[in-house]
PDB file of C-alpha atoms in Angstrom:
ATOM      1  CA  MET H   1     -47.670 -22.765  -7.721  1.00 38.00           C
ATOM      2  CA  PRO H   2     -48.910 -23.297  -4.152  1.00 41.00           C
ATOM      3  CA  GLU H   3     -51.454 -26.045  -3.690  1.00 42.00           C
ATOM      4  CA  SER H   4     -55.065 -25.016  -3.296  1.00 41.00           C
ATOM      5  CA  GLY H   5     -55.714 -23.709   0.217  1.00 43.00           C
ATOM      6  CA  MET H   6     -51.987 -23.227   0.943  1.00 42.00           C
ATOM      7  CA  SER H   7     -50.674 -19.721   1.559  1.00 40.00           C
ATOM      8  CA  ARG H   8     -47.609 -18.467  -0.320  1.00 36.00           C
ATOM      9  CA  ALA H   9     -45.663 -18.326   2.971  1.00 38.00           C
ATOM     10  CA  GLU H  10     -46.527 -21.938   3.730  1.00 38.00           C
ATOM     11  CA  SER H  11     -45.461 -23.025   0.256  1.00 37.00           C
ATOM     12  CA  LEU H  12     -42.004 -21.535   0.776  1.00 37.00           C
ATOM     13  CA  VAL H  13     -41.298 -23.511   3.942  1.00 36.00           C
ATOM     14  CA  THR H  14     -38.907 -26.396   3.318  1.00 35.00           C
ATOM     15  CA  PRO H  15     -40.351 -29.549   4.859  1.00 37.00           C
ATOM     16  CA  VAL H  16     -38.324 -31.347   7.510  1.00 42.00           C
ATOM     17  CA  VAL H  17     -37.427 -34.778   6.151  1.00 45.00           C
ATOM     18  CA  SER H  18     -36.832 -37.341   8.866  1.00 61.00           C
ATOM     19  CA  SER H  19     -33.872 -39.650   8.366  1.00 73.00           C
ATOM     20  CA  PRO H  20     -33.851 -43.377   9.099  1.00 88.00           C
ATOM     21  CA  TRP H  21     -30.246 -42.987  10.310  1.00 94.00           C
ATOM     22  CA  ALA H  22     -28.955 -41.648  13.610  1.00 96.00           C
ATOM     23  CA  ILE H  23     -25.555 -40.797  12.075  1.00 96.00           C
ATOM     24  CA  GLU H  24     -24.657 -40.383   8.406  1.00 96.00           C
ATOM     25  CA  VAL H  25     -21.104 -39.777   7.226  1.00 97.00           C
ATOM     26  CA  HIS H  26     -20.656 -39.022   3.525  1.00 96.00           C
ATOM     27  CA  ASP H  27     -17.335 -38.950   1.629  1.00 96.00           C
ATOM     28  CA  LEU H  28     -15.369 -37.930   4.738  1.00 97.00           C
ATOM     29  CA  THR H  29     -11.638 -37.368   4.327  1.00 97.00           C
ATOM     30  CA  VAL H  30      -9.396 -36.023   7.086  1.00 97.00           C
ATOM     31  CA  ALA H  31      -5.686 -35.311   6.668  1.00 95.00           C
ATOM     32  CA  TYR H  32      -2.890 -34.179   8.984  1.00 89.00           C
ATOM     33  CA  ARG H  33      -0.037 -32.381   7.189  1.00 84.00           C
ATOM     34  CA  ASP H  34      -1.320 -33.690   3.852  1.00 81.00           C
ATOM     35  CA  LYS H  35      -1.311 -37.292   5.094  1.00 88.00           C
ATOM     36  CA  PRO H  36      -4.799 -38.868   4.994  1.00 91.00           C
ATOM     37  CA  VAL H  37      -5.934 -40.193   8.364  1.00 95.00           C
ATOM     38  CA  LEU H  38      -9.430 -41.023   7.133  1.00 97.00           C
ATOM     39  CA  TRP H  39     -10.096 -41.582   3.463  1.00 96.00           C
ATOM     40  CA  ASP H  40     -13.486 -41.289   1.765  1.00 96.00           C
ATOM     41  CA  ILE H  41     -15.532 -42.662   4.661  1.00 97.00           C
ATOM     42  CA  ASP H  42     -19.207 -43.462   4.149  1.00 97.00           C
ATOM     43  CA  LEU H  43     -21.054 -44.657   7.227  1.00 97.00           C
ATOM     44  CA  SER H  44     -24.717 -44.988   8.208  1.00 96.00           C
ATOM     45  CA  VAL H  45     -25.616 -45.862  11.797  1.00 97.00           C
ATOM     46  CA  PRO H  46     -29.236 -46.744  12.607  1.00 96.00           C
ATOM     47  CA  PRO H  47     -30.860 -45.422  15.773  1.00 95.00           C
ATOM     48  CA  GLY H  48     -30.961 -47.556  18.881  1.00 96.00           C
ATOM     49  CA  VAL H  49     -27.838 -49.634  18.285  1.00 97.00           C
ATOM     50  CA  LEU H  50     -24.743 -50.217  20.379  1.00 98.00           C
ATOM     51  CA  MET H  51     -21.896 -49.953  17.873  1.00 98.00           C
ATOM     52  CA  ALA H  52     -18.148 -50.551  18.190  1.00 98.00           C
ATOM     53  CA  ILE H  53     -15.535 -48.854  16.014  1.00 98.00           C
ATOM     54  CA  VAL H  54     -12.670 -51.341  15.742  1.00 97.00           C
ATOM     55  CA  GLY H  55      -9.281 -51.134  14.050  1.00 96.00           C
ATOM     56  CA  PRO H  56      -5.517 -51.083  14.654  1.00 94.00           C
ATOM     57  CA  ASN H  57      -3.618 -48.218  16.245  1.00 92.00           C
ATOM     58  CA  GLY H  58      -3.484 -45.287  13.847  1.00 92.00           C
ATOM     59  CA  ALA H  59      -6.601 -46.447  11.987  1.00 95.00           C
ATOM     60  CA  GLY H  60      -8.393 -43.130  12.554  1.00 96.00           C
ATOM     61  CA  LYS H  61     -10.944 -44.256  15.166  1.00 97.00           C
ATOM     62  CA  THR H  62     -10.574 -41.244  17.465  1.00 95.00           C
ATOM     63  CA  THR H  63     -10.296 -38.939  14.452  1.00 96.00           C
ATOM     64  CA  LEU H  64     -13.638 -40.222  13.150  1.00 97.00           C
ATOM     65  CA  ILE H  65     -15.328 -39.485  16.491  1.00 96.00           C
ATOM     66  CA  LYS H  66     -13.844 -35.974  16.571  1.00 94.00           C
ATOM     67  CA  ALA H  67     -14.841 -35.326  12.956  1.00 94.00           C
ATOM     68  CA  ILE H  68     -18.444 -36.295  13.718  1.00 94.00           C
ATOM     69  CA  LEU H  69     -18.368 -33.874  16.664  1.00 92.00           C
ATOM     70  CA  GLY H  70     -16.929 -31.084  14.529  1.00 89.00           C
ATOM     71  CA  LEU H  71     -13.753 -30.927  16.624  1.00 90.00           C
ATOM     72  CA  ILE H  72     -11.682 -31.589  13.492  1.00 92.00           C
ATOM     73  CA  ARG H  73     -12.283 -29.931  10.136  1.00 91.00           C
ATOM     74  CA  PRO H  74     -12.282 -32.493   7.332  1.00 93.00           C
ATOM     75  CA  VAL H  75     -10.758 -31.979   3.914  1.00 95.00           C
ATOM     76  CA  SER H  76     -14.097 -33.036   2.466  1.00 95.00           C
ATOM     77  CA  GLY H  77     -17.333 -34.681   3.433  1.00 95.00           C
ATOM     78  CA  ASP H  78     -20.485 -34.165   5.472  1.00 92.00           C
ATOM     79  CA  VAL H  79     -21.867 -35.471   8.752  1.00 93.00           C
ATOM     80  CA  LEU H  80     -25.573 -35.596   9.555  1.00 93.00           C
ATOM     81  CA  VAL H  81     -27.114 -36.469  12.916  1.00 93.00           C
ATOM     82  CA  HIS H  82     -30.757 -37.496  12.636  1.00 91.00           C
ATOM     83  CA  GLY H  83     -30.881 -35.917   9.203  1.00 90.00           C
ATOM     84  CA  ARG H  84     -29.370 -32.553  10.149  1.00 88.00           C
ATOM     85  CA  ARG H  85     -25.875 -31.109  10.072  1.00 85.00           C
ATOM     86  CA  TYR H  86     -24.558 -31.423  13.573  1.00 79.00           C
ATOM     87  CA  SER H  87     -24.108 -28.336  15.744  1.00 75.00           C
ATOM     88  CA  PRO H  88     -22.798 -28.504  19.321  1.00 69.00           C
ATOM     89  CA  ARG H  89     -25.641 -26.173  20.275  1.00 68.00           C
ATOM     90  CA  SER H  90     -28.154 -28.859  19.371  1.00 71.00           C
ATOM     91  CA  GLN H  91     -27.094 -31.029  22.338  1.00 74.00           C
ATOM     92  CA  THR H  92     -27.995 -34.149  20.352  1.00 88.00           C
ATOM     93  CA  ILE H  93     -24.615 -35.802  21.036  1.00 93.00           C
ATOM     94  CA  ALA H  94     -22.947 -36.548  24.369  1.00 94.00           C
ATOM     95  CA  TYR H  95     -19.215 -37.246  24.263  1.00 93.00           C
ATOM     96  CA  VAL H  96     -17.013 -39.290  26.589  1.00 92.00           C
ATOM     97  CA  PRO H  97     -13.353 -38.584  25.698  1.00 89.00           C
ATOM     98  CA  GLN H  98     -10.357 -40.812  26.288  1.00 86.00           C
ATOM     99  CA  ARG H  99      -9.329 -40.671  29.925  1.00 77.00           C
ATOM    100  CA  GLY H 100      -5.756 -39.858  28.923  1.00 72.00           C
ATOM    101  CA  SER H 101      -6.849 -36.664  27.166  1.00 71.00           C
ATOM    102  CA  VAL H 102      -8.253 -35.081  30.346  1.00 73.00           C
ATOM    103  CA  ASP H 103      -6.348 -32.910  32.843  1.00 75.00           C
ATOM    104  CA  TRP H 104      -7.209 -34.804  36.030  1.00 72.00           C
ATOM    105  CA  ASP H 105      -5.257 -32.329  38.175  1.00 76.00           C
ATOM    106  CA  PHE H 106      -7.783 -29.597  37.426  1.00 81.00           C
ATOM    107  CA  PRO H 107      -9.209 -28.541  40.819  1.00 84.00           C
ATOM    108  CA  THR H 108     -12.841 -29.632  40.651  1.00 89.00           C
ATOM    109  CA  THR H 109     -15.064 -32.160  42.372  1.00 93.00           C
ATOM    110  CA  VAL H 110     -16.777 -35.244  41.011  1.00 94.00           C
ATOM    111  CA  PHE H 111     -20.170 -33.576  41.446  1.00 95.00           C
ATOM    112  CA  ASP H 112     -19.103 -30.452  39.541  1.00 92.00           C
ATOM    113  CA  VAL H 113     -17.897 -32.546  36.592  1.00 92.00           C
ATOM    114  CA  ALA H 114     -21.258 -34.329  36.420  1.00 94.00           C
ATOM    115  CA  LEU H 115     -23.044 -30.973  36.695  1.00 92.00           C
ATOM    116  CA  MET H 116     -21.134 -29.744  33.618  1.00 89.00           C
ATOM    117  CA  GLY H 117     -23.407 -31.994  31.579  1.00 87.00           C
ATOM    118  CA  THR H 118     -26.246 -29.511  32.171  1.00 83.00           C
ATOM    119  CA  TYR H 119     -24.378 -26.454  30.913  1.00 78.00           C
ATOM    120  CA  GLY H 120     -25.220 -26.901  27.233  1.00 70.00           C
ATOM    121  CA  ARG H 121     -28.959 -26.678  27.710  1.00 68.00           C
ATOM    122  CA  LEU H 122     -28.683 -23.865  30.275  1.00 63.00           C
ATOM    123  CA  GLY H 123     -26.726 -21.526  28.000  1.00 62.00           C
ATOM    124  CA  TRP H 124     -24.256 -18.874  29.089  1.00 58.00           C
ATOM    125  CA  PHE H 125     -26.407 -16.813  31.439  1.00 62.00           C
ATOM    126  CA  ARG H 126     -28.275 -19.352  33.570  1.00 69.00           C
ATOM    127  CA  ARG H 127     -26.768 -21.042  36.582  1.00 78.00           C
ATOM    128  CA  PRO H 128     -27.586 -24.660  37.457  1.00 78.00           C
ATOM    129  CA  GLY H 129     -30.556 -24.886  39.798  1.00 81.00           C
ATOM    130  CA  ALA H 130     -32.186 -27.584  41.885  1.00 90.00           C
ATOM    131  CA  ALA H 131     -33.321 -29.595  38.842  1.00 90.00           C
ATOM    132  CA  GLU H 132     -29.824 -29.663  37.349  1.00 90.00           C
ATOM    133  CA  ARG H 133     -28.234 -30.574  40.667  1.00 93.00           C
ATOM    134  CA  HIS H 134     -30.736 -33.397  41.095  1.00 94.00           C
ATOM    135  CA  ALA H 135     -29.930 -34.674  37.594  1.00 94.00           C
ATOM    136  CA  ALA H 136     -26.185 -34.641  38.355  1.00 94.00           C
ATOM    137  CA  ALA H 137     -26.725 -36.503  41.634  1.00 96.00           C
ATOM    138  CA  ALA H 138     -28.930 -39.086  39.891  1.00 96.00           C
ATOM    139  CA  ALA H 139     -26.290 -39.644  37.187  1.00 95.00           C
ATOM    140  CA  LEU H 140     -23.589 -40.204  39.816  1.00 95.00           C
ATOM    141  CA  ALA H 141     -25.860 -42.731  41.511  1.00 95.00           C
ATOM    142  CA  ARG H 142     -26.292 -44.577  38.196  1.00 93.00           C
ATOM    143  CA  VAL H 143     -22.523 -44.972  37.843  1.00 93.00           C
ATOM    144  CA  GLY H 144     -21.990 -45.841  41.522  1.00 92.00           C
ATOM    145  CA  LEU H 145     -20.190 -42.674  42.580  1.00 94.00           C
ATOM    146  CA  SER H 146     -22.651 -41.015  44.980  1.00 95.00           C
ATOM    147  CA  ASP H 147     -20.233 -41.452  47.890  1.00 95.00           C
ATOM    148  CA  TYR H 148     -17.477 -39.701  45.924  1.00 95.00           C
ATOM    149  CA  ALA H 149     -19.454 -36.601  44.922  1.00 95.00           C
ATOM    150  CA  GLN H 150     -17.332 -34.114  46.886  1.00 95.00           C
ATOM    151  CA  ARG H 151     -14.010 -35.770  46.184  1.00 94.00           C
ATOM    152  CA  GLN H 152     -11.458 -34.091  43.924  1.00 92.00           C
ATOM    153  CA  ILE H 153     -11.222 -35.874  40.572  1.00 89.00           C
ATOM    154  CA  SER H 154      -7.462 -36.258  40.977  1.00 88.00           C
ATOM    155  CA  GLN H 155      -8.105 -38.544  43.959  1.00 91.00           C
ATOM    156  CA  LEU H 156     -10.052 -41.110  41.921  1.00 90.00           C
ATOM    157  CA  SER H 157      -8.842 -44.365  40.410  1.00 87.00           C
ATOM    158  CA  GLY H 158      -8.776 -44.756  36.638  1.00 84.00           C
ATOM    159  CA  GLY H 159     -12.055 -46.647  36.589  1.00 86.00           C
ATOM    160  CA  GLN H 160     -13.738 -44.057  38.800  1.00 89.00           C
ATOM    161  CA  GLN H 161     -12.517 -41.237  36.575  1.00 88.00           C
ATOM    162  CA  GLN H 162     -14.048 -42.994  33.580  1.00 88.00           C
ATOM    163  CA  ARG H 163     -17.355 -43.277  35.427  1.00 91.00           C
ATOM    164  CA  VAL H 164     -17.345 -39.534  36.203  1.00 92.00           C
ATOM    165  CA  PHE H 165     -17.268 -38.619  32.526  1.00 91.00           C
ATOM    166  CA  LEU H 166     -19.914 -41.205  31.805  1.00 93.00           C
ATOM    167  CA  ALA H 167     -22.093 -39.510  34.440  1.00 95.00           C
ATOM    168  CA  ARG H 168     -21.508 -36.134  32.784  1.00 93.00           C
ATOM    169  CA  ALA H 169     -22.698 -37.617  29.482  1.00 94.00           C
ATOM    170  CA  LEU H 170     -25.764 -39.240  31.066  1.00 95.00           C
ATOM    171  CA  VAL H 171     -26.870 -35.864  32.458  1.00 93.00           C
ATOM    172  CA  GLN H 172     -27.112 -34.532  28.901  1.00 91.00           C
ATOM    173  CA  GLU H 173     -29.936 -36.959  28.018  1.00 91.00           C
ATOM    174  CA  ALA H 174     -28.657 -36.987  24.430  1.00 92.00           C
ATOM    175  CA  ALA H 175     -29.991 -38.969  21.483  1.00 93.00           C
ATOM    176  CA  VAL H 176     -26.485 -40.104  20.476  1.00 96.00           C
ATOM    177  CA  TYR H 177     -23.511 -41.032  22.686  1.00 97.00           C
ATOM    178  CA  LEU H 178     -19.949 -41.130  21.348  1.00 97.00           C
ATOM    179  CA  MET H 179     -17.383 -42.760  23.623  1.00 96.00           C
ATOM    180  CA  ASP H 180     -13.655 -43.018  23.010  1.00 94.00           C
ATOM    181  CA  GLU H 181     -12.138 -46.117  24.667  1.00 93.00           C
ATOM    182  CA  PRO H 182     -14.394 -46.081  27.776  1.00 93.00           C
ATOM    183  CA  PHE H 183     -13.063 -49.478  28.911  1.00 92.00           C
ATOM    184  CA  GLN H 184      -9.403 -48.515  28.745  1.00 88.00           C
ATOM    185  CA  GLY H 185      -7.626 -49.041  32.072  1.00 83.00           C
ATOM    186  CA  VAL H 186     -10.717 -50.062  34.054  1.00 87.00           C
ATOM    187  CA  ASP H 187     -11.188 -53.151  36.203  1.00 87.00           C
ATOM    188  CA  ALA H 188     -13.661 -55.931  35.443  1.00 89.00           C
ATOM    189  CA  VAL H 189     -16.299 -54.581  37.847  1.00 87.00           C
ATOM    190  CA  THR H 190     -16.208 -51.129  36.261  1.00 88.00           C
ATOM    191  CA  GLU H 191     -16.287 -52.599  32.766  1.00 91.00           C
ATOM    192  CA  LYS H 192     -19.423 -54.591  33.578  1.00 91.00           C
ATOM    193  CA  ALA H 193     -21.049 -51.509  35.130  1.00 90.00           C
ATOM    194  CA  ILE H 194     -20.313 -49.455  32.000  1.00 92.00           C
ATOM    195  CA  VAL H 195     -21.653 -52.195  29.705  1.00 95.00           C
ATOM    196  CA  ASP H 196     -24.878 -52.342  31.729  1.00 94.00           C
ATOM    197  CA  ILE H 197     -25.345 -48.581  31.351  1.00 94.00           C
ATOM    198  CA  LEU H 198     -24.660 -48.705  27.603  1.00 96.00           C
ATOM    199  CA  ARG H 199     -27.253 -51.449  27.214  1.00 96.00           C
ATOM    200  CA  GLU H 200     -29.721 -49.376  29.224  1.00 95.00           C
ATOM    201  CA  LEU H 201     -29.170 -46.431  26.876  1.00 95.00           C
ATOM    202  CA  ARG H 202     -29.775 -48.712  23.891  1.00 96.00           C
ATOM    203  CA  SER H 203     -32.995 -50.011  25.449  1.00 95.00           C
ATOM    204  CA  GLN H 204     -34.167 -46.387  25.635  1.00 94.00           C
ATOM    205  CA  GLY H 205     -33.697 -46.024  21.876  1.00 94.00           C
ATOM    206  CA  ARG H 206     -30.476 -44.042  22.114  1.00 96.00           C
ATOM    207  CA  THR H 207     -27.564 -44.666  19.762  1.00 97.00           C
ATOM    208  CA  VAL H 208     -24.208 -45.489  21.355  1.00 98.00           C
ATOM    209  CA  VAL H 209     -20.959 -45.538  19.352  1.00 98.00           C
ATOM    210  CA  VAL H 210     -17.847 -46.766  21.161  1.00 97.00           C
ATOM    211  CA  VAL H 211     -14.210 -46.815  20.055  1.00 97.00           C
ATOM    212  CA  HIS H 212     -13.180 -50.272  21.224  1.00 96.00           C
ATOM    213  CA  HIS H 213      -9.948 -52.287  21.144  1.00 92.00           C
ATOM    214  CA  ASP H 214     -10.765 -55.695  22.632  1.00 93.00           C
ATOM    215  CA  LEU H 215     -11.777 -57.982  19.771  1.00 94.00           C
ATOM    216  CA  ALA H 216     -12.679 -60.752  22.216  1.00 93.00           C
ATOM    217  CA  THR H 217     -15.647 -58.796  23.619  1.00 96.00           C
ATOM    218  CA  VAL H 218     -17.058 -57.214  20.452  1.00 96.00           C
ATOM    219  CA  ALA H 219     -19.656 -59.930  19.817  1.00 96.00           C
ATOM    220  CA  GLU H 220     -20.628 -60.003  23.508  1.00 96.00           C
ATOM    221  CA  TYR H 221     -21.019 -56.257  24.057  1.00 97.00           C
ATOM    222  CA  PHE H 222     -22.164 -54.860  20.706  1.00 98.00           C
ATOM    223  CA  ASP H 223     -24.824 -55.503  18.078  1.00 96.00           C
ATOM    224  CA  TRP H 224     -23.290 -53.309  15.345  1.00 98.00           C
ATOM    225  CA  VAL H 225     -19.665 -52.812  14.326  1.00 98.00           C
ATOM    226  CA  MET H 226     -17.503 -50.748  12.004  1.00 98.00           C
ATOM    227  CA  LEU H 227     -14.096 -52.057  10.943  1.00 98.00           C
ATOM    228  CA  LEU H 228     -11.764 -49.190  10.115  1.00 98.00           C
ATOM    229  CA  ASN H 229      -8.198 -48.793   8.891  1.00 97.00           C
ATOM    230  CA  VAL H 230      -8.019 -45.289   7.382  1.00 97.00           C
ATOM    231  CA  ARG H 231     -10.700 -46.547   4.967  1.00 97.00           C
ATOM    232  CA  LYS H 232     -13.903 -48.215   6.047  1.00 98.00           C
ATOM    233  CA  ILE H 233     -13.466 -51.955   5.642  1.00 97.00           C
ATOM    234  CA  ALA H 234     -17.052 -52.875   6.570  1.00 98.00           C
ATOM    235  CA  SER H 235     -19.908 -51.865   8.852  1.00 98.00           C
ATOM    236  CA  GLY H 236     -23.178 -53.439   9.878  1.00 97.00           C
ATOM    237  CA  PRO H 237     -24.591 -56.025  12.287  1.00 98.00           C
ATOM    238  CA  VAL H 238     -21.902 -57.888  14.198  1.00 97.00           C
ATOM    239  CA  GLY H 239     -23.048 -61.282  12.926  1.00 96.00           C
ATOM    240  CA  GLU H 240     -22.586 -60.179   9.313  1.00 97.00           C
ATOM    241  CA  VAL H 241     -19.509 -57.958   9.511  1.00 96.00           C
ATOM    242  CA  PHE H 242     -17.300 -59.280  12.314  1.00 97.00           C
ATOM    243  CA  THR H 243     -15.812 -62.100  10.242  1.00 95.00           C
ATOM    244  CA  PRO H 244     -12.258 -63.466   9.873  1.00 93.00           C
ATOM    245  CA  ALA H 245     -12.092 -62.178   6.284  1.00 94.00           C
ATOM    246  CA  HIS H 246     -13.013 -58.622   7.284  1.00 96.00           C
ATOM    247  CA  LEU H 247     -10.700 -58.717  10.306  1.00 95.00           C
ATOM    248  CA  GLN H 248      -7.849 -59.885   8.088  1.00 94.00           C
ATOM    249  CA  ALA H 249      -8.545 -56.986   5.727  1.00 95.00           C
ATOM    250  CA  THR H 250      -8.565 -54.589   8.693  1.00 96.00           C
ATOM    251  CA  TYR H 251      -5.494 -55.779  10.591  1.00 93.00           C
ATOM    252  CA  GLY H 252      -3.424 -57.481   7.885  1.00 89.00           C
ATOM    253  CA  ASP H 253      -0.556 -59.555   9.251  1.00 79.00           C
ATOM    254  CA  ARG H 254      -1.307 -58.292  12.741  1.00 76.00           C
ATOM    255  CA  TYR H 255      -4.545 -60.295  12.740  1.00 75.00           C
ATOM    256  CA  ARG H 256      -2.559 -63.543  12.794  1.00 67.00           C
ATOM    257  CA  ALA H 257      -0.696 -62.335  15.896  1.00 64.00           C
ATOM    258  CA  LEU H 258      -3.968 -61.353  17.546  1.00 63.00           C
ATOM    259  CA  ARG H 259      -5.323 -64.864  17.025  1.00 56.00           C
ATOM    260  CA  LEU H 260      -2.284 -66.579  18.575  1.00 44.00           C
TER     261      LEU H 260
END
């Protein structure tokens, strides 16, 4: 029965329950040609952390990112973002793909790539206006590419190309950022610039999840980490999880080679 003073219509509305987690992955299994790539993954990521996903080649790191985004259909499992099933229409996640997965010969300018970050909130029938163009220009300034705005993306260095896609993500003003190997193939100056931006996002309360390969910088760059090798080995604060025992369980015999 409805409570006193509550209409029947009000009593039928399901309350929105806020979640303490930015990302929740429950019982996620992904397989390619019947071979499991991710097996029974459970993961909870709190809001406002800068988290690395670490593991050997073939561990399923990129697959996990794509499964969270809905780009890959899992065999089983659920993904929630701030307590809700994720939909690309929600614009709650911004994605920076691996640089190697992008066609850099596509004829478009640096500015136009950054401007693409506004398309999701505009919808199909609205064209970017002055506000969107200003946001794209501001994002390029944040990543140090204002002087390259009208350059073709094929003319950029690897580090500059990585910054362009970071700018596109910044324009989205998302609550969660997923980045697949953003430091791959960049120089030290670009790496520092990207780290500074990721820390800025964290300071704004945004959640940043990064597929990362350099074990030597995990403790320096990140405050949260997930160790993955098809199964989740461990996840949590870096000081608790990033231990020799967990790294040995993640990398096996390869961990000895990494330490030499």
